Amino acid sequence: MPASCCFFSCSMHMGMPTSDVAKCVQKFLWHDWKVSCNPSSYLKSDYGTHSRFLNNKSSQREQMGRIHCQALGIEDAPSFPVGEKFQLDDVIESQQFDRDILNAVFEVARDMESIEKNSPGSQLLKGYLMATLFYEPSTRTRLSFESAMKRLGGEVLTTENAREFSSAAKGETLEDTIRTVEGYSDIIVMRHFESGAARRAAATASIPIINAGDGPGQHPTQALLDVYTIEREIGKLDCIKVGLVGDLANGRTVRSLAYLLSKYNDVKIYFVSPDVVKMKDDIKDYLTSKGVEWEESTDLMEVASKCDVVYQTRIQKERFGERIDLYEEARGKYIVSQDVLKVMQKHAVVMHPLPRLDEITVDVDSDPRAAYFRQAKNGLYIRMALLKLLLIGW
């Protein structure tokens, strides 16, 4: 994406390095010179045909009178002129996001944090309805999306365990369900047990679809909040080392996170997992194609001593089917405990998408480097930002 259309986020903080200030000034001048450009002409994405900017969905929403131009009451200049449409019509996978879009989403998330903390209630999304369609269990993702919508003044239509208690139990196709639910709502947040289901839903719907996890595929909003958390906890996203630990074969969170980390410079990723749940080759090949250094290891202690982030995950029993023997083989091999904390650097953090079982001992919780509950709270701000951007734009 050319600098002329990149997102402008340049708050001058005390202590900002001179080089960063210079970059911000340069970025501002370039943005000011070309402010009238059309960002849709320059969208770059790995998302292919599903990465639609002002496509039929946007046109249909305009015809339905659902595009509202509203502004946040903030002092900092927005990254895009108020009312500018968001670059994406759906959030399906991490490859949709480039670095500029990430920075801008994080800027909006910080605004959402201020709204949540300082306001009794925003009315940004008053009149909008969000449907949460969850075919798999969820606590944090579903509740944070519903909280996000309500905190912005919107309303929620919700179904939990749609696999058993929706018409899917009667054999209704996903496409028919989506066509029905979009008639009742303005945006659909969906979790499904099949990889690729979110893409199918997006191809069917004329309203935005947000992938809240599709089987062992991806979980892009979790990856967004993870990167947002790393930036807030570590203070940077370039030149970091991240250890991904646990179920890397079935973990949609680590797959999505790996895609996003590839957008940053001089990142190194360590994969630490039992052999039966090692990271799949597609992610390794993708990272290699992007010039991201990665390394597989069986030594959690060694990796933890080097990393800025230890990202622990649970071994997902539900992905093993009847192979309980393989689950038992993988479970409990890598545990973050006080011993691991002792070798970690003082600035480093432990993250986890939750829920946890026994892969992080409870005595780790009191250590300031335990960031997983702060991480979960950040999900609220990221999801508030995405709902706002998808429904009303910048």
mmCIF file of C-alpha atoms in Angstrom:
data_model
loop_
_atom_site.group_PDB
_atom_site.id
_atom_site.type_symbol
_atom_site.label_atom_id
_atom_site.label_comp_id
_atom_site.label_asym_id
_atom_site.label_seq_id
_atom_site.Cartn_x
_atom_site.Cartn_y
_atom_site.Cartn_z
ATOM 1 C CA MET A 1 0.000 0.000 0.000
ATOM 2 C CA PRO A 2 1.624 3.316 -1.040
ATOM 3 C CA ALA A 3 2.508 5.763 1.688
ATOM 4 C CA SER A 4 0.038 8.217 0.225
ATOM 5 C CA CYS A 5 -2.790 6.009 1.379
ATOM 6 C CA CYS A 6 -1.348 4.486 4.486
ATOM 7 C CA PHE A 7 -2.973 5.029 7.827
ATOM 8 C CA PHE A 8 -1.761 8.033 9.762
ATOM 9 C CA SER A 9 -1.207 7.324 13.428
ATOM 10 C CA CYS A 10 1.416 9.652 14.815
ATOM 11 C CA SER A 11 0.888 10.628 18.419
ATOM 12 C CA MET A 12 4.101 12.275 19.627
ATOM 13 C CA HIS A 13 4.908 10.630 22.933
ATOM 14 C CA MET A 14 7.599 11.760 25.315
ATOM 15 C CA GLY A 15 10.731 9.782 24.747
ATOM 16 C CA MET A 16 9.910 8.716 21.173
ATOM 17 C CA PRO A 17 13.162 8.092 19.288
ATOM 18 C CA THR A 18 14.142 10.860 16.886
ATOM 19 C CA SER A 19 14.089 8.446 13.958
ATOM 20 C CA ASP A 20 10.482 7.521 14.752
ATOM 21 C CA VAL A 21 9.499 11.181 14.961
ATOM 22 C CA ALA A 22 11.106 11.788 11.580
ATOM 23 C CA LYS A 23 9.192 8.881 10.089
ATOM 24 C CA CYS A 24 5.945 10.230 11.510
ATOM 25 C CA VAL A 25 6.600 13.711 10.112
ATOM 26 C CA GLN A 26 7.495 12.250 6.729
ATOM 27 C CA LYS A 27 4.385 10.110 6.795
ATOM 28 C CA PHE A 28 2.235 13.107 7.686
ATOM 29 C CA LEU A 29 3.634 15.267 4.891
ATOM 30 C CA TRP A 30 3.140 12.510 2.327
ATOM 31 C CA HIS A 31 -0.386 11.839 3.584
ATOM 32 C CA ASP A 32 -1.225 15.556 3.479
ATOM 33 C CA TRP A 33 0.008 15.850 -0.100
ATOM 34 C CA LYS A 34 -2.031 12.897 -1.349
ATOM 35 C CA VAL A 35 -4.971 12.946 1.052
ATOM 36 C CA SER A 36 -7.471 12.867 -1.777
ATOM 37 C CA CYS A 37 -6.356 9.457 -3.052
ATOM 38 C CA ASN A 38 -8.725 6.511 -3.212
ATOM 39 C CA PRO A 39 -7.403 3.814 -0.838
ATOM 40 C CA SER A 40 -9.408 1.134 -2.598
ATOM 41 C CA SER A 41 -7.022 1.317 -5.535
ATOM 42 C CA TYR A 42 -4.084 0.232 -3.439
ATOM 43 C CA LEU A 43 -5.326 -2.536 -1.188
ATOM 44 C CA LYS A 44 -2.741 -5.315 -0.949
ATOM 45 C CA SER A 45 -3.701 -8.675 0.461
ATOM 46 C CA ASP A 46 -2.947 -12.372 0.324
ATOM 47 C CA TYR A 47 -6.682 -12.968 0.583
ATOM 48 C CA GLY A 48 -7.238 -13.277 -3.169
ATOM 49 C CA THR A 49 -10.755 -13.141 -4.520
ATOM 50 C CA HIS A 50 -12.238 -13.041 -1.046
ATOM 51 C CA SER A 51 -10.438 -9.770 -0.256
ATOM 52 C CA ARG A 52 -13.098 -7.413 -1.534
ATOM 53 C CA PHE A 53 -12.900 -3.682 -0.888
ATOM 54 C CA LEU A 54 -15.913 -1.770 -2.171
ATOM 55 C CA ASN A 55 -17.602 -4.842 -3.634
ATOM 56 C CA ASN A 56 -21.184 -5.947 -3.914
ATOM 57 C CA LYS A 57 -21.559 -6.200 -0.142
ATOM 58 C CA SER A 58 -20.780 -2.530 0.330
ATOM 59 C CA SER A 59 -23.119 -1.568 -2.493
ATOM 60 C CA GLN A 60 -25.910 -3.667 -1.064
ATOM 61 C CA ARG A 61 -25.436 -2.193 2.385
ATOM 62 C CA GLU A 62 -25.538 1.324 0.942
ATOM 63 C CA GLN A 63 -28.743 0.498 -0.911
ATOM 64 C CA MET A 64 -30.223 -0.802 2.319
ATOM 65 C CA GLY A 65 -29.332 2.429 4.072
ATOM 66 C CA ARG A 66 -27.057 0.708 6.554
ATOM 67 C CA ILE A 67 -23.925 2.764 6.039
ATOM 68 C CA HIS A 68 -23.871 5.496 8.639
ATOM 69 C CA CYS A 69 -21.105 8.067 8.857
ATOM 70 C CA GLN A 70 -20.411 8.726 12.510
ATOM 71 C CA ALA A 71 -17.285 9.934 14.280
ATOM 72 C CA LEU A 72 -15.610 9.189 17.560
ATOM 73 C CA GLY A 73 -15.262 12.172 19.832
ATOM 74 C CA ILE A 74 -11.480 12.048 20.086
ATOM 75 C CA GLU A 75 -8.813 14.704 19.808
ATOM 76 C CA ASP A 76 -6.316 12.798 17.665
ATOM 77 C CA ALA A 77 -6.857 12.961 13.920
ATOM 78 C CA PRO A 78 -8.312 9.683 12.609
ATOM 79 C CA SER A 79 -6.234 7.560 10.249
ATOM 80 C CA PHE A 80 -8.865 8.022 7.551
ATOM 81 C CA PRO A 81 -11.335 10.844 7.004
ATOM 82 C CA VAL A 82 -14.465 10.342 9.046
ATOM 83 C CA GLY A 83 -16.923 8.168 7.168
ATOM 84 C CA GLU A 84 -14.309 6.481 4.955
ATOM 85 C CA LYS A 85 -15.203 2.847 4.458
ATOM 86 C CA PHE A 86 -13.088 0.115 6.006
ATOM 87 C CA GLN A 87 -10.883 -1.774 3.563
ATOM 88 C CA LEU A 88 -12.432 -5.168 4.286
ATOM 89 C CA ASP A 89 -15.999 -6.390 3.972
ATOM 90 C CA ASP A 90 -15.385 -9.499 6.072
ATOM 91 C CA VAL A 91 -12.778 -10.691 8.567
ATOM 92 C CA ILE A 92 -12.043 -14.272 7.586
ATOM 93 C CA GLU A 93 -8.291 -14.863 7.892
ATOM 94 C CA SER A 94 -5.120 -13.123 9.003
ATOM 95 C CA GLN A 95 -3.727 -12.821 5.480
ATOM 96 C CA GLN A 96 -6.236 -10.055 4.825
ATOM 97 C CA PHE A 97 -4.310 -7.645 7.019
ATOM 98 C CA ASP A 98 -1.180 -5.761 6.099
ATOM 99 C CA ARG A 99 0.920 -3.738 8.509
ATOM 100 C CA ASP A 100 -0.819 -0.445 7.803
ATOM 101 C CA ILE A 101 -4.265 -1.903 8.396
ATOM 102 C CA LEU A 102 -3.030 -3.492 11.622
ATOM 103 C CA ASN A 103 -1.653 -0.201 12.902
ATOM 104 C CA ALA A 104 -4.901 1.571 12.106
ATOM 105 C CA VAL A 105 -7.072 -1.104 13.739
ATOM 106 C CA PHE A 106 -4.899 -0.870 16.846
ATOM 107 C CA GLU A 107 -5.378 2.896 16.872
ATOM 108 C CA VAL A 108 -9.144 2.434 16.842
ATOM 109 C CA ALA A 109 -8.830 -0.227 19.557
ATOM 110 C CA ARG A 110 -7.069 2.294 21.793
ATOM 111 C CA ASP A 111 -9.970 4.664 21.198
ATOM 112 C CA MET A 112 -12.358 1.865 22.135
ATOM 113 C CA GLU A 113 -10.433 1.323 25.356
ATOM 114 C CA SER A 114 -11.037 4.952 26.269
ATOM 115 C CA ILE A 115 -14.730 4.599 25.462
ATOM 116 C CA GLU A 116 -15.055 1.483 27.606
ATOM 117 C CA LYS A 117 -13.214 2.987 30.559
ATOM 118 C CA ASN A 118 -14.489 6.561 30.525
ATOM 119 C CA SER A 119 -18.026 6.426 29.165
ATOM 120 C CA PRO A 120 -21.229 5.009 30.665
ATOM 121 C CA GLY A 121 -22.190 3.882 27.193
ATOM 122 C CA SER A 122 -21.520 4.757 23.567
ATOM 123 C CA GLN A 123 -24.225 4.998 20.918
ATOM 124 C CA LEU A 124 -21.949 4.505 17.909
ATOM 125 C CA LEU A 125 -23.742 1.352 16.813
ATOM 126 C CA LYS A 126 -27.238 2.214 18.008
ATOM 127 C CA GLY A 127 -29.761 0.599 15.684
ATOM 128 C CA TYR A 128 -27.449 -2.176 14.522
ATOM 129 C CA LEU A 129 -27.976 -5.874 15.253
ATOM 130 C CA MET A 130 -25.203 -8.463 15.529
ATOM 131 C CA ALA A 131 -25.940 -12.192 15.264
ATOM 132 C CA THR A 132 -23.533 -14.587 16.979
ATOM 133 C CA LEU A 133 -23.756 -18.016 15.359
ATOM 134 C CA PHE A 134 -21.595 -20.465 17.292
ATOM 135 C CA TYR A 135 -21.425 -24.128 16.285
ATOM 136 C CA GLU A 136 -18.634 -24.778 18.802
ATOM 137 C CA PRO A 137 -18.331 -23.868 22.499
ATOM 138 C CA SER A 138 -16.948 -20.453 23.405
ATOM 139 C CA THR A 139 -16.716 -18.231 26.440
ATOM 140 C CA ARG A 140 -14.326 -15.357 25.776
ATOM 141 C CA THR A 141 -14.914 -14.917 22.055
ATOM 142 C CA ARG A 142 -18.697 -14.962 22.135
ATOM 143 C CA LEU A 143 -19.063 -12.882 25.297
ATOM 144 C CA SER A 144 -16.439 -10.340 24.250
ATOM 145 C CA PHE A 145 -18.161 -9.826 20.889
ATOM 146 C CA GLU A 146 -21.536 -9.452 22.585
ATOM 147 C CA SER A 147 -20.073 -7.096 25.167
ATOM 148 C CA ALA A 148 -18.364 -5.108 22.417
ATOM 149 C CA MET A 149 -21.621 -4.661 20.516
ATOM 150 C CA LYS A 150 -23.590 -3.655 23.578
ATOM 151 C CA ARG A 151 -20.907 -1.219 24.793
ATOM 152 C CA LEU A 152 -21.212 0.555 21.445
ATOM 153 C CA GLY A 153 -24.986 0.800 21.708
ATOM 154 C CA GLY A 154 -25.881 -2.099 19.416
ATOM 155 C CA GLU A 155 -28.051 -5.139 20.040
ATOM 156 C CA VAL A 156 -27.311 -8.854 19.917
ATOM 157 C CA LEU A 157 -29.085 -11.918 18.575
ATOM 158 C CA THR A 158 -27.319 -14.967 19.920
ATOM 159 C CA THR A 159 -27.277 -18.720 19.608
ATOM 160 C CA GLU A 160 -24.949 -21.031 21.475
ATOM 161 C CA ASN A 161 -24.260 -24.602 20.373
ATOM 162 C CA ALA A 162 -25.892 -24.002 17.001
ATOM 163 C CA ARG A 163 -24.593 -27.379 15.878
ATOM 164 C CA GLU A 164 -27.119 -29.067 18.156
ATOM 165 C CA PHE A 165 -29.848 -26.513 18.751
ATOM 166 C CA SER A 166 -30.174 -24.720 15.419
ATOM 167 C CA SER A 167 -31.699 -26.027 12.195
ATOM 168 C CA ALA A 168 -28.282 -27.469 11.381
ATOM 169 C CA ALA A 169 -29.403 -30.400 13.529
ATOM 170 C CA LYS A 170 -32.174 -30.911 10.972
ATOM 171 C CA GLY A 171 -29.713 -30.944 8.104
ATOM 172 C CA GLU A 172 -29.939 -27.321 6.975
ATOM 173 C CA THR A 173 -26.915 -26.217 4.965
ATOM 174 C CA LEU A 174 -24.627 -23.492 6.223
ATOM 175 C CA GLU A 175 -25.474 -21.393 3.189
ATOM 176 C CA ASP A 176 -29.210 -21.538 3.918
ATOM 177 C CA THR A 177 -28.608 -20.666 7.565
ATOM 178 C CA ILE A 178 -26.513 -17.643 6.591
ATOM 179 C CA ARG A 179 -29.106 -16.432 4.076
ATOM 180 C CA THR A 180 -31.732 -16.642 6.789
ATOM 181 C CA VAL A 181 -29.779 -15.040 9.611
ATOM 182 C CA GLU A 182 -28.590 -12.115 7.471
ATOM 183 C CA GLY A 183 -32.234 -11.170 7.085
ATOM 184 C CA TYR A 184 -32.405 -10.540 10.828
ATOM 185 C CA SER A 185 -29.078 -8.786 11.426
ATOM 186 C CA ASP A 186 -26.445 -6.363 10.142
ATOM 187 C CA ILE A 187 -23.347 -8.442 10.872
ATOM 188 C CA ILE A 188 -22.713 -12.120 11.701
ATOM 189 C CA VAL A 189 -20.004 -13.451 14.003
ATOM 190 C CA MET A 190 -19.614 -17.158 13.378
ATOM 191 C CA ARG A 191 -17.656 -20.028 14.945
ATOM 192 C CA HIS A 192 -17.760 -23.331 13.106
ATOM 193 C CA PHE A 193 -16.225 -26.770 13.456
ATOM 194 C CA GLU A 194 -15.142 -26.973 9.794
ATOM 195 C CA SER A 195 -12.078 -25.249 8.386
ATOM 196 C CA GLY A 196 -13.154 -22.956 5.548
ATOM 197 C CA ALA A 197 -16.718 -22.521 6.808
ATOM 198 C CA ALA A 198 -16.244 -18.794 7.394
ATOM 199 C CA ARG A 199 -15.159 -18.303 3.792
ATOM 200 C CA ARG A 200 -18.256 -20.148 2.596
ATOM 201 C CA ALA A 201 -20.409 -17.914 4.774
ATOM 202 C CA ALA A 202 -18.734 -14.766 3.456
ATOM 203 C CA ALA A 203 -19.282 -15.888 -0.131
ATOM 204 C CA THR A 204 -22.987 -16.328 0.636
ATOM 205 C CA ALA A 205 -23.809 -13.296 2.776
ATOM 206 C CA SER A 206 -24.397 -9.716 1.696
ATOM 207 C CA ILE A 207 -23.544 -8.454 5.201
ATOM 208 C CA PRO A 208 -20.159 -8.664 6.979
ATOM 209 C CA ILE A 209 -19.016 -12.016 8.335
ATOM 210 C CA ILE A 210 -16.444 -12.277 11.131
ATOM 211 C CA ASN A 211 -14.670 -15.580 11.583
ATOM 212 C CA ALA A 212 -14.655 -16.419 15.297
ATOM 213 C CA GLY A 213 -12.791 -19.665 14.647
ATOM 214 C CA ASP A 214 -13.329 -22.314 11.985
ATOM 215 C CA GLY A 215 -12.235 -25.702 13.249
ATOM 216 C CA PRO A 216 -8.459 -26.132 12.998
ATOM 217 C CA GLY A 217 -8.343 -23.345 10.398
ATOM 218 C CA GLN A 218 -7.987 -19.779 11.663
ATOM 219 C CA HIS A 219 -9.078 -17.409 14.397
ATOM 220 C CA PRO A 220 -8.145 -13.972 13.022
ATOM 221 C CA THR A 221 -9.671 -11.788 15.726
ATOM 222 C CA GLN A 222 -7.721 -13.743 18.352
ATOM 223 C CA ALA A 223 -4.540 -13.117 16.354
ATOM 224 C CA LEU A 224 -5.356 -9.408 16.169
ATOM 225 C CA LEU A 225 -5.792 -9.137 19.918
ATOM 226 C CA ASP A 226 -2.626 -11.197 20.422
ATOM 227 C CA VAL A 227 -0.511 -8.832 18.330
ATOM 228 C CA TYR A 228 -2.177 -5.851 20.015
ATOM 229 C CA THR A 229 -1.285 -7.372 23.386
ATOM 230 C CA ILE A 230 2.337 -7.974 22.382
ATOM 231 C CA GLU A 231 2.678 -4.364 21.287
ATOM 232 C CA ARG A 232 1.223 -3.091 24.553
ATOM 233 C CA GLU A 233 3.211 -5.466 26.761
ATOM 234 C CA ILE A 234 6.586 -5.464 24.983
ATOM 235 C CA GLY A 235 6.383 -2.037 23.388
ATOM 236 C CA LYS A 236 7.296 -3.174 19.876
ATOM 237 C CA LEU A 237 6.503 -5.713 17.185
ATOM 238 C CA ASP A 238 9.699 -5.578 15.166
ATOM 239 C CA CYS A 239 12.818 -7.423 16.325
ATOM 240 C CA ILE A 240 11.035 -9.784 18.701
ATOM 241 C CA LYS A 241 11.300 -13.495 19.423
ATOM 242 C CA VAL A 242 8.134 -15.476 20.022
ATOM 243 C CA GLY A 243 7.858 -19.040 21.276
ATOM 244 C CA LEU A 244 4.675 -20.854 20.201
ATOM 245 C CA VAL A 245 4.130 -23.793 22.540
ATOM 246 C CA GLY A 246 1.684 -26.687 22.730
ATOM 247 C CA ASP A 247 -0.815 -27.915 20.132
ATOM 248 C CA LEU A 248 0.535 -26.276 16.997
ATOM 249 C CA ALA A 249 -1.057 -28.702 14.545
ATOM 250 C CA ASN A 250 -4.640 -28.045 15.630
ATOM 251 C CA GLY A 251 -4.253 -24.595 17.167
ATOM 252 C CA ARG A 252 -6.009 -22.077 14.937
ATOM 253 C CA THR A 253 -4.790 -19.268 17.213
ATOM 254 C CA VAL A 254 -1.098 -19.977 16.626
ATOM 255 C CA ARG A 255 -1.637 -20.405 12.888
ATOM 256 C CA SER A 256 -3.352 -17.029 12.633
ATOM 257 C CA LEU A 257 -0.746 -15.397 14.869
ATOM 258 C CA ALA A 258 2.101 -16.707 12.711
ATOM 259 C CA TYR A 259 0.544 -15.063 9.660
ATOM 260 C CA LEU A 260 0.331 -11.694 11.420
ATOM 261 C CA LEU A 261 3.823 -11.849 12.904
ATOM 262 C CA SER A 262 5.164 -12.264 9.381
ATOM 263 C CA LYS A 263 4.141 -8.657 8.693
ATOM 264 C CA TYR A 264 6.866 -7.337 11.005
ATOM 265 C CA ASN A 265 10.623 -7.032 10.646
ATOM 266 C CA ASP A 266 13.287 -9.276 12.158
ATOM 267 C CA VAL A 267 10.836 -11.555 13.925
ATOM 268 C CA LYS A 268 11.938 -15.044 14.918
ATOM 269 C CA ILE A 269 9.439 -17.753 15.833
ATOM 270 C CA TYR A 270 10.217 -20.881 17.827
ATOM 271 C CA PHE A 271 7.893 -23.883 17.553
ATOM 272 C CA VAL A 272 7.826 -26.027 20.713
ATOM 273 C CA SER A 273 5.442 -28.978 20.651
ATOM 274 C CA PRO A 274 5.129 -32.742 21.023
ATOM 275 C CA ASP A 275 5.847 -34.563 17.767
ATOM 276 C CA VAL A 276 2.211 -35.561 17.294
ATOM 277 C CA VAL A 277 1.049 -31.911 17.167
ATOM 278 C CA LYS A 278 3.939 -30.162 15.401
ATOM 279 C CA MET A 279 3.295 -27.048 13.321
ATOM 280 C CA LYS A 280 2.137 -27.971 9.837
ATOM 281 C CA ASP A 281 4.268 -27.365 6.776
ATOM 282 C CA ASP A 282 1.940 -24.794 5.215
ATOM 283 C CA ILE A 283 2.724 -22.310 7.982
ATOM 284 C CA LYS A 284 6.446 -23.053 7.867
ATOM 285 C CA ASP A 285 6.486 -22.625 4.096
ATOM 286 C CA TYR A 286 4.555 -19.371 4.348
ATOM 287 C CA LEU A 287 6.964 -17.950 6.913
ATOM 288 C CA THR A 288 9.931 -18.987 4.805
ATOM 289 C CA SER A 289 8.405 -17.318 1.747
ATOM 290 C CA LYS A 290 8.086 -14.097 3.741
ATOM 291 C CA GLY A 291 11.659 -14.244 5.025
ATOM 292 C CA VAL A 292 10.636 -14.962 8.618
ATOM 293 C CA GLU A 293 13.140 -17.012 10.586
ATOM 294 C CA TRP A 294 11.699 -19.988 12.438
ATOM 295 C CA GLU A 295 13.088 -22.882 14.399
ATOM 296 C CA GLU A 296 11.666 -26.061 15.898
ATOM 297 C CA SER A 297 12.786 -27.017 19.385
ATOM 298 C CA THR A 298 12.007 -29.569 22.049
ATOM 299 C CA ASP A 299 13.568 -27.530 24.866
ATOM 300 C CA LEU A 300 11.013 -25.136 26.384
ATOM 301 C CA MET A 301 13.463 -23.819 28.977
ATOM 302 C CA GLU A 302 16.005 -22.804 26.359
ATOM 303 C CA VAL A 303 13.387 -21.164 24.150
ATOM 304 C CA ALA A 304 11.796 -19.347 27.103
ATOM 305 C CA SER A 305 15.172 -17.850 28.040
ATOM 306 C CA LYS A 306 15.487 -16.277 24.580
ATOM 307 C CA CYS A 307 11.956 -15.105 23.863
ATOM 308 C CA ASP A 308 10.065 -11.878 24.420
ATOM 309 C CA VAL A 309 6.794 -13.825 24.331
ATOM 310 C CA VAL A 310 6.053 -17.380 25.418
ATOM 311 C CA TYR A 311 2.691 -18.158 23.817
ATOM 312 C CA GLN A 312 1.352 -21.289 25.476
ATOM 313 C CA THR A 313 -1.628 -23.291 24.185
ATOM 314 C CA ARG A 314 -3.559 -26.283 25.462
ATOM 315 C CA ILE A 315 -3.516 -29.693 23.827
ATOM 316 C CA GLN A 316 -6.953 -29.810 22.206
ATOM 317 C CA LYS A 317 -8.548 -33.105 23.105
ATOM 318 C CA GLU A 318 -11.560 -32.422 20.880
ATOM 319 C CA ARG A 319 -9.328 -32.483 17.765
ATOM 320 C CA PHE A 320 -8.038 -36.025 18.377
ATOM 321 C CA GLY A 321 -11.339 -37.842 17.832
ATOM 322 C CA GLU A 322 -11.011 -41.426 19.010
ATOM 323 C CA ARG A 323 -7.208 -41.322 19.188
ATOM 324 C CA ILE A 324 -7.103 -40.707 22.930
ATOM 325 C CA ASP A 325 -3.718 -42.433 23.053
ATOM 326 C CA LEU A 326 -2.214 -39.643 20.965
ATOM 327 C CA TYR A 327 -3.828 -37.026 23.168
ATOM 328 C CA GLU A 328 -2.357 -38.598 26.297
ATOM 329 C CA GLU A 329 1.026 -38.747 24.576
ATOM 330 C CA ALA A 330 0.975 -35.012 23.893
ATOM 331 C CA ARG A 331 -0.674 -33.747 27.068
ATOM 332 C CA GLY A 332 1.483 -32.411 29.886
ATOM 333 C CA LYS A 333 4.787 -32.450 28.024
ATOM 334 C CA TYR A 334 5.329 -28.686 28.069
ATOM 335 C CA ILE A 335 4.151 -26.737 31.122
ATOM 336 C CA VAL A 336 4.869 -23.113 31.995
ATOM 337 C CA SER A 337 5.702 -23.094 35.693
ATOM 338 C CA GLN A 338 7.787 -21.098 38.143
ATOM 339 C CA ASP A 339 10.850 -22.873 36.770
ATOM 340 C CA VAL A 340 10.149 -21.459 33.322
ATOM 341 C CA LEU A 341 9.581 -17.980 34.758
ATOM 342 C CA LYS A 342 13.004 -18.121 36.400
ATOM 343 C CA VAL A 343 14.776 -18.374 33.050
ATOM 344 C CA MET A 344 12.593 -15.817 31.260
ATOM 345 C CA GLN A 345 13.785 -12.262 30.765
ATOM 346 C CA LYS A 346 12.282 -9.609 33.017
ATOM 347 C CA HIS A 347 10.492 -7.833 30.188
ATOM 348 C CA ALA A 348 9.109 -11.027 28.633
ATOM 349 C CA VAL A 349 5.499 -12.154 28.987
ATOM 350 C CA VAL A 350 3.500 -15.372 29.056
ATOM 351 C CA MET A 351 0.409 -15.402 26.842
ATOM 352 C CA HIS A 352 -2.355 -17.952 26.320
ATOM 353 C CA PRO A 353 -5.563 -17.753 24.242
ATOM 354 C CA LEU A 354 -7.447 -19.585 27.036
ATOM 355 C CA PRO A 355 -9.032 -21.728 28.281
ATOM 356 C CA ARG A 356 -6.113 -23.395 30.011
ATOM 357 C CA LEU A 357 -6.009 -26.799 31.634
ATOM 358 C CA ASP A 358 -2.729 -27.701 33.292
ATOM 359 C CA GLU A 359 -0.286 -26.190 30.775
ATOM 360 C CA ILE A 360 0.255 -23.076 32.927
ATOM 361 C CA THR A 361 0.412 -23.630 36.668
ATOM 362 C CA VAL A 362 -1.806 -21.335 38.735
ATOM 363 C CA ASP A 363 1.137 -19.953 40.716
ATOM 364 C CA VAL A 364 2.274 -18.216 37.527
ATOM 365 C CA ASP A 365 -0.825 -15.995 37.643
ATOM 366 C CA SER A 366 0.592 -13.666 40.291
ATOM 367 C CA ASP A 367 3.724 -12.889 38.270
ATOM 368 C CA PRO A 368 3.488 -9.553 36.408
ATOM 369 C CA ARG A 369 4.729 -11.325 33.285
ATOM 370 C CA ALA A 370 1.543 -13.391 33.168
ATOM 371 C CA ALA A 371 -0.339 -11.440 30.513
ATOM 372 C CA TYR A 372 -3.119 -13.853 29.541
ATOM 373 C CA PHE A 373 -5.969 -12.220 31.432
ATOM 374 C CA ARG A 374 -4.918 -8.783 30.176
ATOM 375 C CA GLN A 375 -4.761 -10.423 26.752
ATOM 376 C CA ALA A 376 -8.369 -11.608 27.107
ATOM 377 C CA LYS A 377 -9.513 -8.093 28.067
ATOM 378 C CA ASN A 378 -7.776 -6.670 25.008
ATOM 379 C CA GLY A 379 -10.073 -8.851 22.943
ATOM 380 C CA LEU A 380 -12.939 -6.571 23.906
ATOM 381 C CA TYR A 381 -11.204 -3.501 22.475
ATOM 382 C CA ILE A 382 -10.152 -5.217 19.248
ATOM 383 C CA ARG A 383 -13.653 -6.552 18.677
ATOM 384 C CA MET A 384 -15.229 -3.178 19.439
ATOM 385 C CA ALA A 385 -12.890 -1.702 16.832
ATOM 386 C CA LEU A 386 -13.746 -4.309 14.198
ATOM 387 C CA LEU A 387 -17.503 -3.947 14.706
ATOM 388 C CA LYS A 388 -17.231 -0.200 14.399
ATOM 389 C CA LEU A 389 -15.049 -0.362 11.292
ATOM 390 C CA LEU A 390 -17.083 -3.001 9.482
ATOM 391 C CA LEU A 391 -20.422 -1.341 10.166
ATOM 392 C CA ILE A 392 -19.736 2.394 9.906
ATOM 393 C CA GLY A 393 -16.138 2.758 8.735
ATOM 394 C CA TRP A 394 -13.502 5.139 10.051
#
